[in-house]
Amino acid sequence: MIGCGNIGSIVADRALGLRMKVIAFDPFLSPERAKDLGVEKVELDELLRRADFITLHTPLTEKTRNIIDAAALARMKKGVRIINCARGGLVDETGAGRRAEFQAGGGAAFDVFVEEPATATCCSAIPT
């Protein structure tokens, strides 16, 4: 997971309840808090390399804008699933980024987009 604040910690609790191993990237997460939550704190590159599911739980800032882009997708495991219910703009919605994700055999679930309400053009890279 990317972001382990209020909502991220609730998602981590649910994932742990499903016996998932949870790794988290959050520069504000202390090692003590990570231990209390039962998550392993990792750097972003390690999370991208290891995660089967990536959920985003972070505000949109200059540091988090397009945190998942084509370069990040290229570093991910084949078949990774991305879930963004946090903010539009965290995942690069351009065709190149989305196409790379689906070519890797993964998938995505978004309920937030840069352009709200979402239009057909923002999701045109998803194969039908």
Short mmCIF file of C-alpha atoms in Angstrom, two decimals, residues 39-124:
data_model
loop_
_atom_site.label_atom_id
_atom_site.label_comp_id
_atom_site.label_asym_id
_atom_site.label_seq_id
_atom_site.Cartn_x
_atom_site.Cartn_y
_atom_site.Cartn_z
CA VAL A 39 2.80 -3.92 8.42
CA GLU A 40 6.30 -3.96 6.99
CA LYS A 41 7.52 -0.48 6.11
CA VAL A 42 9.41 -0.42 2.80
CA GLU A 43 10.67 2.10 0.27
CA LEU A 44 8.62 2.74 -2.86
CA ASP A 45 10.93 0.79 -5.20
CA GLU A 46 10.73 -2.27 -2.98
CA LEU A 47 6.95 -2.02 -2.75
CA LEU A 48 6.66 -1.78 -6.54
CA ARG A 49 8.92 -4.81 -6.95
CA ARG A 50 7.21 -7.02 -4.34
CA ALA A 51 3.50 -6.19 -4.22
CA ASP A 52 0.76 -8.28 -5.81
CA PHE A 53 -1.84 -5.63 -4.96
CA ILE A 54 -1.12 -1.92 -4.63
CA THR A 55 -3.69 0.30 -2.96
CA LEU A 56 -3.27 4.07 -2.80
CA HIS A 57 -4.22 6.08 0.28
CA THR A 58 -2.47 9.41 -0.01
CA PRO A 59 -3.31 13.04 -0.75
CA LEU A 60 -2.43 14.50 -4.14
CA THR A 61 0.73 16.59 -3.77
CA GLU A 62 3.61 17.40 -6.08
CA LYS A 63 5.47 14.40 -4.58
CA THR A 64 2.56 11.98 -5.11
CA ARG A 65 1.27 13.22 -8.49
CA ASN A 66 1.66 10.32 -10.96
CA ILE A 67 3.43 8.22 -8.31
CA ILE A 68 2.26 5.31 -10.46
CA ASP A 69 3.38 6.06 -14.01
CA ALA A 70 4.81 4.03 -16.89
CA ALA A 71 8.24 3.87 -15.22
CA ALA A 72 6.71 2.61 -11.97
CA LEU A 73 4.61 0.07 -13.86
CA ALA A 74 7.75 -1.24 -15.55
CA ARG A 75 9.25 -2.01 -12.11
CA MET A 76 6.17 -3.92 -10.87
CA LYS A 77 5.58 -7.64 -10.79
CA LYS A 78 3.72 -9.15 -13.69
CA GLY A 79 0.04 -9.37 -12.85
CA VAL A 80 -0.05 -6.65 -10.19
CA ARG A 81 -3.47 -5.20 -9.34
CA ILE A 82 -3.76 -1.46 -8.61
CA ILE A 83 -6.60 0.05 -6.59
CA ASN A 84 -6.97 3.82 -6.40
CA CYS A 85 -9.87 5.14 -4.38
CA ALA A 86 -7.90 8.08 -2.96
CA ARG A 87 -7.32 10.88 -5.47
CA GLY A 88 -7.28 11.36 -9.20
CA GLY A 89 -3.77 12.18 -10.38
CA LEU A 90 -1.94 9.59 -8.28
CA VAL A 91 -1.91 7.21 -11.24
CA ASP A 92 -0.88 8.45 -14.65
CA GLU A 93 -4.04 8.02 -16.70
CA THR A 94 -2.34 8.43 -20.08
CA GLY A 95 -2.50 5.65 -22.62
CA ALA A 96 1.13 4.60 -22.20
CA GLY A 97 0.86 4.04 -18.47
CA ARG A 98 -2.45 2.21 -18.58
CA ARG A 99 -1.47 0.07 -21.57
CA ALA A 100 1.73 -1.07 -19.83
CA GLU A 101 -0.29 -2.16 -16.82
CA PHE A 102 -2.68 -4.31 -18.80
CA GLN A 103 0.07 -5.78 -20.95
CA ALA A 104 1.65 -7.04 -17.73
CA GLY A 105 -1.46 -9.12 -17.10
CA GLY A 106 -2.62 -7.04 -14.16
CA GLY A 107 -5.59 -4.84 -13.67
CA ALA A 108 -6.82 -1.68 -12.07
CA ALA A 109 -9.81 -0.46 -10.13
CA PHE A 110 -10.24 3.31 -9.96
CA ASP A 111 -13.11 5.33 -8.61
CA VAL A 112 -11.24 8.64 -8.85
CA PHE A 113 -9.82 10.36 -11.91
CA VAL A 114 -8.04 13.60 -12.77
CA GLU A 115 -11.14 14.66 -14.68
CA GLU A 116 -14.36 14.24 -12.71
CA PRO A 117 -16.83 13.06 -13.73
CA ALA A 118 -14.83 10.53 -15.71
CA THR A 119 -15.25 10.61 -19.47
CA ALA A 120 -14.67 7.92 -22.06
CA THR A 121 -11.41 9.59 -23.15
CA CYS A 122 -9.72 9.25 -19.75
CA CYS A 123 -9.96 5.47 -19.89
CA SER A 124 -9.39 4.88 -23.60
#
